[in-house]
Short mmCIF file of C-alpha atoms in Angstrom, two decimals:
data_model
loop_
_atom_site.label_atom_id
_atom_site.label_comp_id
_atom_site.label_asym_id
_atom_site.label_seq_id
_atom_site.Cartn_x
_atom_site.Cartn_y
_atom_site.Cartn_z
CA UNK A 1 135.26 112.26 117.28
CA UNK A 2 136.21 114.09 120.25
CA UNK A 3 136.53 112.90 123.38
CA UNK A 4 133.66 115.57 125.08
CA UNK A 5 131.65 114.64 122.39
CA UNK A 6 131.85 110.67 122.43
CA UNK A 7 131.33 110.90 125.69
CA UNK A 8 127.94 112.29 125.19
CA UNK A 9 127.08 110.29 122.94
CA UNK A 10 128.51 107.03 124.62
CA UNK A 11 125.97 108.40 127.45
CA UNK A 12 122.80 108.20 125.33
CA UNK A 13 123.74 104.86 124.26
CA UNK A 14 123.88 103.47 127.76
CA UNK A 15 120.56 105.28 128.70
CA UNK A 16 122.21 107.84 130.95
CA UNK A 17 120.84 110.70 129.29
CA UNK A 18 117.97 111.62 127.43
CA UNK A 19 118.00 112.48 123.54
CA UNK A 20 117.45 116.15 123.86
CA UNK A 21 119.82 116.52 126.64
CA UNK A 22 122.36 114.73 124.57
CA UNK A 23 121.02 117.27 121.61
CA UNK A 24 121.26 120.22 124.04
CA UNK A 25 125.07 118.99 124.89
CA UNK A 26 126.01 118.36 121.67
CA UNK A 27 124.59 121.72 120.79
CA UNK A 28 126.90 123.41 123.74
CA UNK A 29 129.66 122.17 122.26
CA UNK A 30 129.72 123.71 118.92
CA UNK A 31 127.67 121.13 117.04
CA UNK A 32 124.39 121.32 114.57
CA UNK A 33 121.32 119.02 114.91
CA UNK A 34 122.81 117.65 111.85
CA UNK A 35 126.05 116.73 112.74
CA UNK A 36 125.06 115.53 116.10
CA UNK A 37 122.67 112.75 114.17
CA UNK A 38 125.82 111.76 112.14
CA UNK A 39 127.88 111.40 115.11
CA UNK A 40 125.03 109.34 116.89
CA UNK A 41 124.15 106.76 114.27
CA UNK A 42 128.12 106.03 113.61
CA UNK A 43 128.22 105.65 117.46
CA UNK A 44 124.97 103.29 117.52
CA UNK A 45 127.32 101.37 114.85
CA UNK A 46 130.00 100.84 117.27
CA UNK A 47 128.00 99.66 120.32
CA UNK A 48 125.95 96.94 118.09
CA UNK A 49 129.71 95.98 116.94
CA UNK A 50 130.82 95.51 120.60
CA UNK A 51 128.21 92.90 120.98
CA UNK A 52 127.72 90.39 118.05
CA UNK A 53 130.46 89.51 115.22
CA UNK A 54 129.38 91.72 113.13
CA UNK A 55 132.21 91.19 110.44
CA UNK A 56 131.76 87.20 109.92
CA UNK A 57 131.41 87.69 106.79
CA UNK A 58 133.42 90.01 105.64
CA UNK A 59 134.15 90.45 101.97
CA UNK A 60 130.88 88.90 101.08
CA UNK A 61 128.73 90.67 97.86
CA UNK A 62 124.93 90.74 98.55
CA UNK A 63 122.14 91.66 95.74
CA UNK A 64 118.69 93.78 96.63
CA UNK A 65 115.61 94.17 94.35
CA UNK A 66 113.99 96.86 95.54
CA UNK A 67 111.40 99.10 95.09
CA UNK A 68 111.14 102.63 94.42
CA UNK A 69 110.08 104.39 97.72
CA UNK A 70 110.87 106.52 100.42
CA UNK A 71 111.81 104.03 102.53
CA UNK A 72 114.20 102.43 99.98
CA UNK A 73 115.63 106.07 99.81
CA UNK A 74 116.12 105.51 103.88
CA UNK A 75 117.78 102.46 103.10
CA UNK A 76 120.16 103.57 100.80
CA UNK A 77 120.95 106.72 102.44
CA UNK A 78 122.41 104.69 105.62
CA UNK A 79 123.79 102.05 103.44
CA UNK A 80 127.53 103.01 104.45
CA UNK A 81 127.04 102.40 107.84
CA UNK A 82 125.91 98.79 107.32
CA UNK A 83 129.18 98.59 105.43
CA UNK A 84 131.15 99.69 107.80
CA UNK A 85 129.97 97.51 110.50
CA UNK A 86 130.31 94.11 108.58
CA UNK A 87 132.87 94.62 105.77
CA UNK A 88 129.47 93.24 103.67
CA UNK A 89 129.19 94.90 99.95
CA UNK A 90 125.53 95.51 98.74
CA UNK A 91 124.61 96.25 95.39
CA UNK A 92 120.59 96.81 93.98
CA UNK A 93 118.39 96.95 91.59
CA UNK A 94 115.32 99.41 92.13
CA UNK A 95 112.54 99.28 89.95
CA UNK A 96 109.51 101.52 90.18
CA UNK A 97 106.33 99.55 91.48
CA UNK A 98 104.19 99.30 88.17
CA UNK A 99 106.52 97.35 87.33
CA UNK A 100 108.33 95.58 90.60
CA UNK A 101 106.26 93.14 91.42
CA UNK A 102 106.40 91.40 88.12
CA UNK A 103 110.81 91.90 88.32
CA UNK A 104 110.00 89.85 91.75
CA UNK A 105 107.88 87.26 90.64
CA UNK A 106 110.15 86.27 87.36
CA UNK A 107 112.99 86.29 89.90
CA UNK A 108 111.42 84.10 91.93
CA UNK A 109 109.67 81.75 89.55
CA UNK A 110 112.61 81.03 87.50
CA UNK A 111 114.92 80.07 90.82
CA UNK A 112 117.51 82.85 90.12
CA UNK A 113 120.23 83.12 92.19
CA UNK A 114 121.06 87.00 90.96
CA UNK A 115 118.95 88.58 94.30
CA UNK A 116 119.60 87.31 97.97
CA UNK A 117 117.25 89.40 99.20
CA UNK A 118 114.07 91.57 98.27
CA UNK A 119 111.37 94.03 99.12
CA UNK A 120 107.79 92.57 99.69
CA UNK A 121 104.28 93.37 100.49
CA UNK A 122 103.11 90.25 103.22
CA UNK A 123 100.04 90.01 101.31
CA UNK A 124 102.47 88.49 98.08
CA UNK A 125 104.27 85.90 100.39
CA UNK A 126 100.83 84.30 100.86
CA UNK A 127 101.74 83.42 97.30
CA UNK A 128 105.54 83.08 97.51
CA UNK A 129 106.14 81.10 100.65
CA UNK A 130 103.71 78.07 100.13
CA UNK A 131 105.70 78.09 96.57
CA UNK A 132 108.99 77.46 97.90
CA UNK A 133 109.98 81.33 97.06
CA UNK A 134 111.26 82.56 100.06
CA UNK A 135 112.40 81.52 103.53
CA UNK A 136 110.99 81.18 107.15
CA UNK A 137 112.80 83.62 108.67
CA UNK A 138 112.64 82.19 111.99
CA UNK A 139 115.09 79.85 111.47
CA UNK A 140 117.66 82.52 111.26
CA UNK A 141 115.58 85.30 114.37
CA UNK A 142 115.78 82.51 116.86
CA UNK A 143 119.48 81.45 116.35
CA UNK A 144 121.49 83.33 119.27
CA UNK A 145 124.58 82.63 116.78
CA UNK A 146 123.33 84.63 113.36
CA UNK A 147 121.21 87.19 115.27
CA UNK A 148 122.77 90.19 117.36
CA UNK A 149 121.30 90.78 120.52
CA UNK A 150 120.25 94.10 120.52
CA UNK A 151 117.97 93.00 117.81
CA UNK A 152 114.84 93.65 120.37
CA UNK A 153 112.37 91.42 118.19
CA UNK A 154 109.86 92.21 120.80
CA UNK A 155 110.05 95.65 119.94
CA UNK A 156 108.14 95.28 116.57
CA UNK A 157 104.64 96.57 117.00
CA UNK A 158 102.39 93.30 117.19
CA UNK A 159 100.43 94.04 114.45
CA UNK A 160 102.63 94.83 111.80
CA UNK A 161 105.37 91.64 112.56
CA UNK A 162 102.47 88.77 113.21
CA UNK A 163 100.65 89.93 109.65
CA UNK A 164 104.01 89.17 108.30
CA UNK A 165 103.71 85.72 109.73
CA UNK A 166 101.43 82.73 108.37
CA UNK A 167 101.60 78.87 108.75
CA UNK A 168 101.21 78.41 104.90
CA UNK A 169 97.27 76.77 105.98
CA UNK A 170 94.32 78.50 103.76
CA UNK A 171 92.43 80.03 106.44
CA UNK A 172 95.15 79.73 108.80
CA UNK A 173 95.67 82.81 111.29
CA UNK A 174 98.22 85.28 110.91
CA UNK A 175 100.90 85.46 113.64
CA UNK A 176 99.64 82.05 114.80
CA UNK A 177 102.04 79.63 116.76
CA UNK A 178 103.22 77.53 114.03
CA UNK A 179 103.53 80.66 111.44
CA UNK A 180 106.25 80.97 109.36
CA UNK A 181 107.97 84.09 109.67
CA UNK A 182 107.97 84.89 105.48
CA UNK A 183 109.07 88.51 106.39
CA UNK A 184 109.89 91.23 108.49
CA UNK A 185 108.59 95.17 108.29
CA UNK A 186 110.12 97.69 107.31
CA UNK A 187 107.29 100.35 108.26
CA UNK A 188 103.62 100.32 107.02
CA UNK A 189 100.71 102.08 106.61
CA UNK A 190 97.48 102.77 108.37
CA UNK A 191 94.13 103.59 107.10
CA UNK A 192 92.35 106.66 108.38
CA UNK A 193 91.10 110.24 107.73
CA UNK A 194 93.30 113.06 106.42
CA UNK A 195 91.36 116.34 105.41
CA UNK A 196 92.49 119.99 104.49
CA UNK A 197 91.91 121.43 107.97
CA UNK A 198 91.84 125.00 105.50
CA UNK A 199 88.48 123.96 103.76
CA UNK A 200 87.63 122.58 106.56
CA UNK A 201 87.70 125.51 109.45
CA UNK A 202 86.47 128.21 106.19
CA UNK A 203 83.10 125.78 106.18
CA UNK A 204 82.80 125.12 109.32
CA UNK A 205 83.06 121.30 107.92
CA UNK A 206 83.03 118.65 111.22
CA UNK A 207 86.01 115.68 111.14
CA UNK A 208 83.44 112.72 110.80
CA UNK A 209 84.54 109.76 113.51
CA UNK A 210 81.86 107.17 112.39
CA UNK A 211 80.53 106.16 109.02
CA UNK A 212 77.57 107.93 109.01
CA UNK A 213 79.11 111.65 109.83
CA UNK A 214 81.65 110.49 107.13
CA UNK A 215 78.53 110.47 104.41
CA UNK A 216 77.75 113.73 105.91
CA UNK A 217 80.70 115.74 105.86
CA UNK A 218 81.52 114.56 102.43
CA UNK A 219 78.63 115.76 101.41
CA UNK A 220 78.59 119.35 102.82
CA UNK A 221 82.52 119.58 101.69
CA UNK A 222 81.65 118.78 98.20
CA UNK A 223 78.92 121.88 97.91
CA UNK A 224 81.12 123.85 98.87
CA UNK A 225 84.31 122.73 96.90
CA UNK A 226 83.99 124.73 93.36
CA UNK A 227 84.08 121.82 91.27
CA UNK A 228 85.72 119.34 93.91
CA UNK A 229 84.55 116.59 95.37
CA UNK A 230 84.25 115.73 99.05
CA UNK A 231 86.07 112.24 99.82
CA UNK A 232 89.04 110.48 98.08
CA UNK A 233 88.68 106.57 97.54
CA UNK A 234 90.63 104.23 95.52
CA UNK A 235 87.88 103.00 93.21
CA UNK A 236 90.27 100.81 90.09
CA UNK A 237 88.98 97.26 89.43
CA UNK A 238 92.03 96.04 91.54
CA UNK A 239 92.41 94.19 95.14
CA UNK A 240 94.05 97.50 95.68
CA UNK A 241 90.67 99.44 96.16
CA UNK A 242 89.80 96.98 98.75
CA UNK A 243 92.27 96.74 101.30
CA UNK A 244 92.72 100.72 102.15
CA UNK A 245 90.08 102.79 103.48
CA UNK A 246 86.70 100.27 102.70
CA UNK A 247 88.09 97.32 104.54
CA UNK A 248 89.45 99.50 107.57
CA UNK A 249 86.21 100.47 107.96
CA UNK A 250 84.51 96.79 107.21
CA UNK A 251 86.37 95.10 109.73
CA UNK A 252 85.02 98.11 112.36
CA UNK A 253 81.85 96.43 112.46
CA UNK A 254 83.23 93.28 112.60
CA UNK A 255 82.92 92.14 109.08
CA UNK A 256 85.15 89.65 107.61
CA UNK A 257 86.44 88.71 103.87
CA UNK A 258 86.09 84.56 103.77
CA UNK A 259 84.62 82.46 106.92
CA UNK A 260 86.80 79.86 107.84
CA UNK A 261 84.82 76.57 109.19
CA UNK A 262 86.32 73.65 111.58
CA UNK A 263 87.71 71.57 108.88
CA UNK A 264 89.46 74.69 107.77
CA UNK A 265 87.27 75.06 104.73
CA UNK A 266 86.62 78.36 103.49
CA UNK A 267 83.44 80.31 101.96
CA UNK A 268 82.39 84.06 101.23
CA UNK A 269 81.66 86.30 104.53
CA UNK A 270 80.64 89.30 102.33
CA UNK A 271 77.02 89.20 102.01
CA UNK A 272 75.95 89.23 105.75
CA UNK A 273 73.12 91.89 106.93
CA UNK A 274 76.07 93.94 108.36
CA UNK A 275 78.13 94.09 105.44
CA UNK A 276 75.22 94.71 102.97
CA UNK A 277 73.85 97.79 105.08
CA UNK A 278 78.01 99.30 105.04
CA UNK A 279 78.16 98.72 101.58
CA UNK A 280 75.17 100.56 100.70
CA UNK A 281 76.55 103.36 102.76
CA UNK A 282 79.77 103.32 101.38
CA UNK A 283 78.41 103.29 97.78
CA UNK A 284 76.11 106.03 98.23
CA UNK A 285 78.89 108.04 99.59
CA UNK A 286 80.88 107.50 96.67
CA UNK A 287 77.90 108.61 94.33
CA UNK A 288 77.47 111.73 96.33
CA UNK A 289 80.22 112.84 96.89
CA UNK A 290 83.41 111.04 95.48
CA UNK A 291 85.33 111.93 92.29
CA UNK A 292 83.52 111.72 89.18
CA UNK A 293 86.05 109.26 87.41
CA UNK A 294 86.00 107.91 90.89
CA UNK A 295 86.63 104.26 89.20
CA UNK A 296 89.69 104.79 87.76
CA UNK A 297 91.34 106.08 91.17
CA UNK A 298 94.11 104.37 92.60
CA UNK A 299 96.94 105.32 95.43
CA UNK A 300 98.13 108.01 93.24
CA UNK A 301 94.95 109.77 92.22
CA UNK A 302 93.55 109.68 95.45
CA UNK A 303 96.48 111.52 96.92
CA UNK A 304 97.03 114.22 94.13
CA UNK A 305 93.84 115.44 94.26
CA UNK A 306 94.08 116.15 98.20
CA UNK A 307 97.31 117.70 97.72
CA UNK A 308 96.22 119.60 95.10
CA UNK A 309 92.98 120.76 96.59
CA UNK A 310 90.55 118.95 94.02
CA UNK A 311 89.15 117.13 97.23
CA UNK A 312 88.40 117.75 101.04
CA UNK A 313 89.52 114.86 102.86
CA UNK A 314 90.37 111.22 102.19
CA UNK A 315 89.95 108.24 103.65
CA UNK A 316 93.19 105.65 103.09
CA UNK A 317 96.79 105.34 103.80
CA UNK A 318 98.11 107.72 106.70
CA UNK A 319 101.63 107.92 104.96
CA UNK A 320 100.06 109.07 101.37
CA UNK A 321 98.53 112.36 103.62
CA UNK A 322 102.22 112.73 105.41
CA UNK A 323 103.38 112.78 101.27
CA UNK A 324 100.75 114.71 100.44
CA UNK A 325 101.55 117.27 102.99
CA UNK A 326 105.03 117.99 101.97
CA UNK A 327 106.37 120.41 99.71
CA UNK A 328 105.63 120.54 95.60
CA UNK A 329 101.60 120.14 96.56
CA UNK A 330 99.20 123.17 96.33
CA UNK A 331 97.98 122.25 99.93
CA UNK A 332 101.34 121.67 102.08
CA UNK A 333 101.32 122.34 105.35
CA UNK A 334 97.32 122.79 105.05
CA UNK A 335 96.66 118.37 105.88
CA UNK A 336 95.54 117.55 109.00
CA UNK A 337 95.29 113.69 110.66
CA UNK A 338 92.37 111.88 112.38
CA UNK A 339 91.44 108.50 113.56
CA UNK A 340 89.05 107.03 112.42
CA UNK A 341 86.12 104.44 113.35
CA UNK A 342 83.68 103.27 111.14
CA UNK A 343 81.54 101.54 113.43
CA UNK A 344 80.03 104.22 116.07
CA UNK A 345 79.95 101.32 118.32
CA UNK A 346 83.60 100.08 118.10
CA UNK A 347 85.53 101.45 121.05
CA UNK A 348 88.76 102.63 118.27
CA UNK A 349 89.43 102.31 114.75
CA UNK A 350 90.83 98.82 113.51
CA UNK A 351 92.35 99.84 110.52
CA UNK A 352 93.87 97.10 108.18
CA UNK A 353 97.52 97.98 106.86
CA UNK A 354 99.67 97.52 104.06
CA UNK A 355 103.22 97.39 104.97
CA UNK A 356 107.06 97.13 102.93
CA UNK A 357 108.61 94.35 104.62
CA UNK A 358 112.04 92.82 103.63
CA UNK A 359 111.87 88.59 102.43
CA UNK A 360 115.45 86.18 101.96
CA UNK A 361 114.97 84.11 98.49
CA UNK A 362 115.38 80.63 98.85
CA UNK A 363 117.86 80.63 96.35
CA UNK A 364 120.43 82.78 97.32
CA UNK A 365 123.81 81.19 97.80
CA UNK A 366 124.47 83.81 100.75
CA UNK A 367 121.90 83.59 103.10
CA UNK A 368 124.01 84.31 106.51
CA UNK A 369 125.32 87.01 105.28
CA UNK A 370 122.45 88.19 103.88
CA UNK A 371 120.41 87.77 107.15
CA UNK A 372 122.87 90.10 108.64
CA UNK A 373 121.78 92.84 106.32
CA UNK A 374 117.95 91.96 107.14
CA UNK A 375 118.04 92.08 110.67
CA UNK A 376 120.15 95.43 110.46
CA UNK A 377 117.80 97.17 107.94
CA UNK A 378 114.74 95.97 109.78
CA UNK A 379 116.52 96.84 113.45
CA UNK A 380 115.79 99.36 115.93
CA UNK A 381 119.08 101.57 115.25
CA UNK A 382 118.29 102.09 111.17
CA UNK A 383 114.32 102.30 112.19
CA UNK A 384 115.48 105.21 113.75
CA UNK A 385 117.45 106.94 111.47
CA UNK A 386 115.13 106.44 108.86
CA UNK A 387 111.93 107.84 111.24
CA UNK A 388 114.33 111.05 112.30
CA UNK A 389 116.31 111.84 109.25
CA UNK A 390 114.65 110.58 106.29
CA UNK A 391 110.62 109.70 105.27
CA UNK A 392 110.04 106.28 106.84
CA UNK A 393 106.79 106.49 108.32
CA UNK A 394 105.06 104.19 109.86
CA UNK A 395 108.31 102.64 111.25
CA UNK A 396 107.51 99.42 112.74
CA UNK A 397 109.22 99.39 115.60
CA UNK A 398 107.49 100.48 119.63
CA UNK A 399 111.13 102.25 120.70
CA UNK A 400 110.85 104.48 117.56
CA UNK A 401 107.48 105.87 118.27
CA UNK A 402 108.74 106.39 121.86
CA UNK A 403 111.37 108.47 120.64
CA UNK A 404 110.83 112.42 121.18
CA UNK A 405 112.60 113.62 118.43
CA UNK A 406 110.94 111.82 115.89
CA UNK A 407 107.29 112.76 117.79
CA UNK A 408 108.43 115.90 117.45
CA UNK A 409 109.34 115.96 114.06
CA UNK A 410 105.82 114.50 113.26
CA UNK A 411 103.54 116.98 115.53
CA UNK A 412 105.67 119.92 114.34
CA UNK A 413 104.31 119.61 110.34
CA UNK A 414 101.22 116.79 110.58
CA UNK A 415 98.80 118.21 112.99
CA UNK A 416 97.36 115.25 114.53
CA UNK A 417 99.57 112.89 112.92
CA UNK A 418 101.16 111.20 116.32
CA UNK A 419 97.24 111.17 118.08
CA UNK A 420 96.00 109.26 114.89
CA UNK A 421 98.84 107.04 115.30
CA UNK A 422 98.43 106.40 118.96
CA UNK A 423 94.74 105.41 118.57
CA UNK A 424 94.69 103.39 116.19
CA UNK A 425 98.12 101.31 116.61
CA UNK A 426 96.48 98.85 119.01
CA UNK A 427 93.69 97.67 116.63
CA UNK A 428 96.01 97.62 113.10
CA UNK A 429 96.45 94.60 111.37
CA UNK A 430 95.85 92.67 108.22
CA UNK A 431 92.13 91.61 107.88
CA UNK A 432 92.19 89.47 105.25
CA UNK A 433 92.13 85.52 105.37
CA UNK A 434 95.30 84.41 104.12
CA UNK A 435 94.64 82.76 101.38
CA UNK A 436 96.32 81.29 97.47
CA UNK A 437 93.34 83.00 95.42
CA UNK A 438 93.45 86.60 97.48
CA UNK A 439 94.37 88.94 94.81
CA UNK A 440 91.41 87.08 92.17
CA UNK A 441 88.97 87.01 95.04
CA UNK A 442 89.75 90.82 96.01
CA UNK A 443 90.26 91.99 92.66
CA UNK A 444 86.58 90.37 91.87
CA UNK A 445 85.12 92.66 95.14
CA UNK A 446 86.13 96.03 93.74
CA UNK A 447 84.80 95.09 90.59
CA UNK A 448 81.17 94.15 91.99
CA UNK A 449 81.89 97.40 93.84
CA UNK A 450 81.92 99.28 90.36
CA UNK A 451 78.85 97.53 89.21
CA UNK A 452 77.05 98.71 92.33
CA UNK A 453 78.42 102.16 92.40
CA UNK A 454 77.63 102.69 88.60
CA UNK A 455 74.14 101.51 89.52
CA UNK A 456 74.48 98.25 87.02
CA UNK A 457 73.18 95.96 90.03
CA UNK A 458 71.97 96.30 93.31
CA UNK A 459 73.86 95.94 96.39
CA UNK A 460 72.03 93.30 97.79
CA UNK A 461 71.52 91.06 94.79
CA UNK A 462 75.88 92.17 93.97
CA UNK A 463 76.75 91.06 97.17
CA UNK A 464 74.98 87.72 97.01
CA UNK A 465 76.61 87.18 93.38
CA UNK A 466 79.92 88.06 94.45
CA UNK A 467 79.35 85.35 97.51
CA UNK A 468 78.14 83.02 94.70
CA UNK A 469 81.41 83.15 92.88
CA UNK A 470 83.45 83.57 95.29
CA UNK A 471 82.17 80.03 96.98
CA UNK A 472 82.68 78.44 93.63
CA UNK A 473 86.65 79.44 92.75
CA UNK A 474 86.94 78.31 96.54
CA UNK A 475 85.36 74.94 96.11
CA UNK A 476 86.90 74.70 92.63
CA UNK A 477 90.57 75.18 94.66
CA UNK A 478 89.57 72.57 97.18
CA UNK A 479 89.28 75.17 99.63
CA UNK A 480 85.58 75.35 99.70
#
């Protein structure tokens, strides 16, 4: 690098100068965009080097599993860099997610040694860290010896890092004092409206902000959509179908999955007044105006049919719009973002969140070395790149979302994107009750859903069944 240009770039570091005047600089002096973000990252490599040992353990071999995902592709693509700073070799394994999980869990249950590390939802460490899976991370984040200190952990967003976090305790709060620290994000995903801003300004169609203008407009969109429907919803018999856009809006009015009493014993929450009255709402929208094989629809269907223009507007992950809106679909460029909040009452939206989060095994052999790797992939400088130069969105991190460039980047495709973001940040968590029997309990919920949906029971008398059963796998699990 030359010395003009290291000098720029050595400015930035130190918070002398701001990223587009170091762009503008950069630019002066003969470089591209492109080049300058090279140059930059390899420079952000240097200055974490300065401060921490970064080569310990040099010559060490890590193993990933990993799963098949933009932000895997992130990963990867900045690899070298980790390399370079710590003289650490990492090899993977990527699997595509219909089948990951299950290369996880055999890895897990049978104590292998062949992966150090590993890819994770937090919702599955409610199952793998009360096993003996995986490791409390916060033996390693707290050491001042094994963790650099640029690693800025208070520059996670609160609620992605604490619903990574859970003291092992049915019922026991996420992020609590006496968590465990199972894993750490990666980036995640909100729950709110995306829509096709063309159908929408030809019909004169209004962006619902409350449940009941959500019924509405997915009505009026689906007359006029040629064969279309009016609102994408995950609707398989899978815990999947809960968690996205239903429970975002459930926990809006304050509605919760399992009550949780002073002895820490636990019993169904889902068959209050509230609840029933949202889930005859949300069932009636479905019947007038969701897809007709509405039950079989998962992440993927949902999103294909908005990028393809089968459907007006959907209500579930942010980051499947942002894919959605990218090129190879009928309607790029045509998506447009929008908070949302169920509850006309609730002062923002409180959307609940799925997030990729990276977890240590408990039996790798190489755990110091590969905690190097975790707090590097999961740290502010490869947050960065990945939010700039590649497709991780959400990134988890408060200094990434402050950055300009990568607001920019966002605003200049995904109208609305950043707002959507800003609003609803402050109320996103995980809503569930962490729990051992979440993915039977869940799984159970979207099924009753079906029942009601396909008009096989009431919602009322579903509601009060689901509670029924629900109360007795608790009690049956001495957690009831």
């Amino acid at each position: 690098m030359y010395d003009k240009e290291k000098g720029l770039i050595d400015a930035y570091i130190r918070g002398q100068m701001s990223r587009r005047s170091l762009i503008k600089g950069l630019g002066a002096l003969g470089l591209s965009t492109a080049a300058a973000g090279v140059l930059l990252n390899a420079s952000a490599t240097r200055a974490l080097a300065a401060d921490f040992d970064w080569q310990k353990h040099k010559g060490t071999g890590i193993k990933l599993l990993l799963n098949k995902h933009p932000y895997t592709d992130a990963m990867i693509a900045d690899l070298e860099n980790f390399k370079t700073l710590t003289g650490i070799d990492v090899t993977y394994d990527v699997f595509p997610e219909d089948v990951y999980f299950d290369k996880v869990t055999a890895a897990l249950s049978s104590g292998s040694t062949e992966y150090d590390a590993f890819m994770s939802g937090a919702y599955m460490t409610w199952t793998y860290g009360p096993a003996g899976w995986i490791d409390d991370l916060n033996e390693y984040i707290k050491d001042p010896a094994k963790t650099n200190p640029l690693y800025a952990w208070d520059d996670f967003l609160p609620g992605a890092v604490t619903s990574c976090a859970w003291n092992g305790v049915p019922g026991g709060a996420l992020g609590s004092a006496d968590a465990k620290q199972w894993c750490i994000p990666l980036a995640y995903e909100q729950n709110n409206i995306t829509y096709n801003k063309r159908i929408f300004e030809a019909n004169k169609l209004k962006v619902p902000t409350n449940l009941d203008e959500l019924l509405d407009t997915a009505k009026a969109a689906k007359a006029v959509m040629n064969g279309g429907y009016g609102i994408g919803v995950r609707g398989s018999r899978s815990w999947a179908t809960i968690h996205p856009g239903f429970l975002s809006g459930y926990a809006n009015f304050d509605q919760k999955d399992l009550n949780v009493d002073a002895n820490g014993m636990l019993s169904a929450a889902m068959n209050t007044d509230v609840s029933k009255e949202y889930h005859k709402k949300w069932v009636q929208m479905i019947q007038e105006s969701g897809a007709p094989d509405w039950s079989t629809h998962t992440w993927y269907q949902v999103g294909t049919d908005l990028g393809a223009g089968k459907s007006a507007m959907m209500f579930d992950a942010d980051i499947l719009g942002y894919f959605m809106n990218g090129a190879g679909n009928a309607e790029a460029g045509n998506l447009a973002f929008a908070p949302f909040a169920a509850n006309p009452a609730a002062k923002a939206p409180t959307p609940n969140i799925w997030l990729w989060a990276m977890a240590m095994s408990s039996f790798s052999k190489k755990k110091d070395a590969t905690w190097y790797f975790l707090q590097w992939v999961t740290g502010p400088e490869h947050d960065l790149f990945g939010a700039q130069k590649m497709d991780l969105v959400n990134p988890a991190r408060k200094s990434v979302w402050a950055d300009g460039a990568f607001r920019d980047k966002l605003s200049g495709k995904y109208q609305g994107y950043v707002e959507m973001f800003d609003v609803s940040a402050p109320g996103a968590s995980i809503k569930f009750t962490a729990q051992p029997l979440f993915f039977d309990l869940t799984t159970e919920w979207a099924a009753t859903l079906q029942k009601m949906v396909a008009k096989e029971v009431p919602v009322d008398e579903g509601l009060d069944q689901l509670a029924e059963s629900v109360n007795k796998q608790l009690q049956d699990a001495g957690l009831g």
